[in-house]
Amino acid sequence: MRRLVILLLLATTPDPALAQTALPPAPYANRQLEDPALEAKATALMHTIRCLTCQSQSIADSDASMAADLRSIIRERIAAGEDPEAIRAWLIERYGDWISYKPTADPILWPLWAAPVLLLGAGGALAYGRMRRRKGGQA
Amino acid sequence: MNFKKRSLILWIPLAAYLVFLALASLGLNRDQQTVVQSRMIGKPVPPLDLPAAASSRPTLSTKEMADGKPRLLNIFASWCVPCIAEAPVLMQLAQQGVPIDGVAIRDARADVDNFLTRHGNPYQRIGLDERSALQFYMGSSGVPETFVVDGKGVIRYQHIGVIGPQDVEMILEKLREAQS
Amino acid sequence: MIAEAGLAALWLAATLAGLQLLLAWAAVAQGNAQAARFIRPLAVAQGALAGLAMVALIILFLISDMSVYLVAANSHSMKPFIYKFAGAWGNHEGSMLLWIAVMSVAGAAVALFERSLDRATHFATLGAQAAISLGFYAFLLLASNPFQRLNPPAAEGQGLNPLLQDPGLAFHPPTLYFGYVGLSVAFSFAVGALLTRQVNARFARAIRPWVLGAWVLLTFGIAAGSYWAYYELGWGGWWFWDPVENASLMPWLAATALLHSASVLAARDALRAWTIMLAVVAFAMSMIGTFLVRSGILTSVHAFAVDPTRGSFILILLGLYIGGALALFAMRVHTVNEGARFDPLSREALLVVNNLLLCVILGLVLIGTLYPLLTEMLGQSVSVGPPYFNAVIGPVTLVLMAALVVGPLLRWRRDEPKAAIWRTAPAILAGLLTLVAVLVFADRPVGWLPLFGLVMAAAVAVASIAPLWKRNLLRTPLFTYGMVLAHLGCAVSLAGMASETAFSSERLAAAAPGDSFEISGYTVTLDQVRPFAGPNWTAMEAVLLIHRDGKLIGTARPQARYFTDPPTPTNESVQLTRWNGQLYLVLGEALENGRWQLRIWWKPFVTLIWGGAGLIALGGVLALIGRVRRERKQARKAASVDAPLGHPQEALA
C-alpha cells in the first residue's frame, strides 16, 4: 500500500517536465454546472474516464492539466445537451478502450463481463453437488 | 466414473494457476507500453481553426494542411522542458525542407515568442491551443508529440515524446511513405 | 563487522533451514525417530539467527553505516531516529529480510508452542515452513543481499523521499508482511496435514490462531492504507481499485474465507478439503500480491524502479510452492474424506455460501486486475476500473451480507425453517424499515447499490447482535463477542460506504478572500490565503472559517505544498470530523484576480468505513484471545485425563 500511495502521489501531481503551465485552468475544469442533474451526469462520466498523463486515476481525481481540460470539455458538452455515452464513444474513437475505466462491449471484454456469471455458476454447482450428495446419504 | 470425474475437477485449480503463471511470465518479459497510442492514424486531421500563437507566424487551420505535400504537425509548449531538447532537431528537419506546423498547448503568445527567439523557429504556422482541444481531437496524450500528415490531410504516423537526432532518418522515411 | 555478522547469520539460518527440511523429510517419510528429535531445536535456532540478521540491519541503519550499500542508498545521517529505524525495511532488500525474519520467528513459535497436532503433522509442517524459508533465503542471498558493502564508503546517504517520511508509511508495510507471514504458516500447516493425511478438527484448531492473527493485521493494514490515500490524495476517494490496492485485498478475502471454513472444520469436522484449498489460496494470494507489486508488471509508468529479475525470482518461488501445493492437493485430497454431514439449512451450509461468495469476489478482483495484462498480450489496451469492480462486486457483496444476516442465527447441522425465519425476523424488519426510511427521507435519488447497502447494513447490524440475545453476557465466551463485534463492524463499514456514495455533496469554488460557500448546512468562509514555510517545503495556506447555524465551529488550514527537492506539488487536505461525517477541504491552484480554487466535500458518515474496519479487527483480536485461552484450557484438561485419543503417529518419538 505504501507503493500505492507513492504511485498515486506521483500520479496526481503533474509530471514537472510535462504538465506545468502558466495558464489558469479551463473554465469548467473546476467549476460545477449550474444544473445539479447535468453536473451529476458529468461527474459520473468523469469518474469513468482515465487520466491520460497520470495513468492510474480517473480524470475526476487528478490535478493534471490535461485532466482538467478534459473535465471542462465534458462539462461543456454535457451542458450543450450531449449524451455522456456519446462523449465516451468520442474519446474511445481517439484513444481506444484504454481511456474508459468502464469496460466497453468490445468482444475482447466479453469474458470479463461473463466472469461473474461463470464464477457464481461454478460456485453454485459445487455447493449444490455437495448438498445433494449429502442428502443422498453415503452413511 | 464419478470418482474419475471428481479427480479431474481437483486438477482445475492447478490448471488455472498455470495459466496465471504463463500470463505473468509473459507479462514480465514484455516491453511495457507506457503511452497511449492515438487511434486516429489513417483518419483525416480533425478540422480545427486555431488562433496564431506567435507574432511572427500565421494562424493554423488544420483544413489547410491538405495541400498535397506531407508535413509534420508538432505539438509543443513554451513551458515544456523536453521541447527545448527537441528544438534543434526540428530546426534541422526544417532546413532540409520539411514543412512543419506547430501547435502550442496551454500557452500564451508572449511566452511562445520568447521560446522561439531562444530555441529557434522551425514552424510555418503555429496555432494556439489554450485548452488542449487539438490534443483530444487527435488522440494525443502529452507534450511534445509529432504527427506525420500526408498531402490529403490524413494522419499517417504519431511520434510520442521528443524527436531526437537518432529519430531524424525514421521521420524522413515516414514522410516519404506519406508521399506515396 | 556488523554487516558481516548479519550476512553470516543469514547464511547459517539458510543452512539450518535446509537441514530442517531434510530432517523433517526423514522423520515423516522414513519414520526416522533420531532425525525427529532435532527438528524443533533447528526451527528455533533458525528463527533466532534470522531475527539476529534483521537486528543487525536495523543497527546498521541506526548508526548510519555508509559503507553498507543499502544504508547509503536509502538513509541519511540527519534523518530523524524513527525514519532511520523504519528505513531498514523501507526498501526492497530490507523488506524481504524483515519478511523472512518474521517468517522464521513464526516457524520457531510453531515449533515451541504448537500442542494440538500429532507429531508427524507437526514435523511435516515445520518441514514445509523450512522449504518456504529456503526459497526466501535464496532470494535474499543470491538476488538481493541487504548487507552488500560499498567500497569506498559513501560520505553521506542519499536520503529518503520526503513524501515517504510519514509515520503511517513507516509501519504500514510491516503490518501487511506480518499478515502474509501468518498466512504462510497456515499454508505450511495445510501442506503438513496433506502429507500426513491428518486433515481434521485438530488441524483446524492449530491454524486458527495464525489465520486470525494474519487476518487482523491485514484488516488493519488495508484500512490504514485506505484512510491514508483518502486524506493524502485530496480528492476524497477512499478506494480506487488500483492494482496495488487489489493486491492487498485479495489475501484478505482468502483469509476471511479460510477463517470461516476453519471454524466449520474445528467445530463440526466438515469442509476438510475446502479448508486445505483455502489455506493454499490465501498464501498464494499474498505471494501473487507481492509479485504484482514488486515486479512492476501492472503499475507500469511512474513510481518504482522495476526489476524484472526480482519479479522472475518471486515468480519461480510462486511456481514451486503454490504449484507444488496445488499438485499435492490434487493427488492427495481424495484420500481426505468429506467429514461430517450437514443439511442445506444449517450454519455449515451458510458458511459454505459465505466461502463461495468470498471466493467469487476474490476471483473477480483477480480477473479484473489481470485482464488488462491479458488483452495487452493480445494487442489491445483496455482499462478495468471502478465502474467494473463496483458493478460486479457490489451485488455479490450484498448477497454475502444477506448470508451474514442469516448464518450466525442458524444452528449447526440442521435447522427448522420456521424457527429460522422467526430468529431472523428482527433483522429483516430493521432492513425493511431502513428501506422505507431512505425512500421517504432521502433528499435525492439514491442508486440501488447504496440503497441496498444501507438496508443490508441495518439488517446485519441487528442480526450480528442477536447471538447475544437472552444469553448470560458474563458467561458468553470471548470469541463469541469477537464474532459479534466483527460482524457488527461489517455493518458499520458498509453503512459508511453506502452513505458516502449516496449522500456526499461536492462544492467546487473559485474563491476570493471573504467569499462564503454553503454546503449541507455548513458555511465555509475563505478568510485569507497566506504563504507558509515548512522544513523542506513551502506552501500556500488557506484559512477557512467554518460556521454552522451562525456559530463558528472550526478553522481549517488546507495547504498547497511545494516540495523543493525533488520539485513536487502536493495537497494537504483537511478533514473536519463531526459525529455524522466529515467536511473535507482542499486548497487547489491559484486562479486569476487573486482567486483560489477550493474543493469542499461533505461526506456523511464516511468515518464509519474505517471505524467499522477497526471493529472488525478488534473482533478478530477478541476471537484470537478467546480461542487461545480455550485451547490452553482444553489442552490442560486433556493432559489431566491422560489423553483418551491416542495420537496416531505417537510411535514416532
Tab-separated table of N, CA, C and O in Angstrom, chain A residues 3 5-6 19 32 42 46 54 62 66 92 110 112 114 132 134:
chain	number	residue	atom	x	y	z
A	3	ARG	N	3.432	1.540	-1.684
A	3	ARG	CA	3.703	1.734	-3.084
A	3	ARG	C	2.518	2.380	-3.774
A	3	ARG	O	2.675	3.218	-4.643
A	5	VAL	N	0.539	4.417	-2.520
A	5	VAL	CA	0.470	5.824	-2.198
A	5	VAL	C	1.485	6.629	-2.990
A	5	VAL	O	1.177	7.672	-3.538
A	6	ILE	N	2.700	6.076	-3.108
A	6	ILE	CA	3.701	6.774	-3.918
A	6	ILE	C	3.174	6.903	-5.325
A	6	ILE	O	3.216	7.965	-5.932
A	19	ALA	N	3.787	18.913	-17.544
A	19	ALA	CA	2.450	19.473	-17.460
A	19	ALA	C	2.352	20.814	-16.758
A	19	ALA	O	1.281	21.262	-16.428
A	32	GLN	N	-18.510	23.751	-11.179
A	32	GLN	CA	-19.633	22.860	-11.424
A	32	GLN	C	-20.653	23.512	-12.342
A	32	GLN	O	-20.756	24.739	-12.407
A	42	ALA	N	-22.268	14.695	-15.554
A	42	ALA	CA	-20.883	14.961	-15.939
A	42	ALA	C	-19.926	14.287	-14.956
A	42	ALA	O	-18.949	13.647	-15.358
A	46	MET	N	-17.023	11.598	-15.664
A	46	MET	CA	-15.611	11.910	-15.381
A	46	MET	C	-14.958	10.841	-14.515
A	46	MET	O	-13.779	10.556	-14.658
A	54	CYS	N	-1.640	10.675	-16.043
A	54	CYS	CA	-1.266	10.034	-14.790
A	54	CYS	C	-1.465	8.524	-14.829
A	54	CYS	O	-0.876	7.800	-14.072
A	62	SER	N	-7.836	13.989	-10.496
A	62	SER	CA	-6.476	14.298	-10.898
A	62	SER	C	-6.218	15.792	-10.991
A	62	SER	O	-7.079	16.573	-11.383
A	66	MET	N	-4.072	18.186	-18.311
A	66	MET	CA	-4.885	17.586	-19.366
A	66	MET	C	-6.187	17.034	-18.815
A	66	MET	O	-7.223	17.083	-19.478
A	92	ILE	N	-13.196	7.187	-27.021
A	92	ILE	CA	-12.694	5.846	-27.359
A	92	ILE	C	-12.230	5.813	-28.808
A	92	ILE	O	-11.242	5.173	-29.141
A	110	TRP	N	-15.853	-9.465	-23.505
A	110	TRP	CA	-16.972	-10.341	-23.137
A	110	TRP	C	-16.623	-11.305	-22.018
A	110	TRP	O	-17.399	-11.473	-21.070
A	112	LEU	N	-14.700	-10.897	-19.633
A	112	LEU	CA	-14.659	-10.151	-18.371
A	112	LEU	C	-16.068	-9.987	-17.801
A	112	LEU	O	-16.293	-10.154	-16.607
A	114	ALA	N	-18.525	-11.890	-18.526
A	114	ALA	CA	-19.085	-13.213	-18.234
A	114	ALA	C	-18.542	-13.759	-16.917
A	114	ALA	O	-19.165	-14.617	-16.291
A	132	ARG	N	-26.396	-32.231	-2.392
A	132	ARG	CA	-27.164	-33.351	-2.885
A	132	ARG	C	-26.523	-34.660	-2.459
A	132	ARG	O	-27.195	-35.568	-2.023
A	134	ARG	N	-24.859	-35.211	0.026
A	134	ARG	CA	-25.110	-35.430	1.448
A	134	ARG	C	-26.507	-35.935	1.692
A	134	ARG	O	-26.729	-36.830	2.468
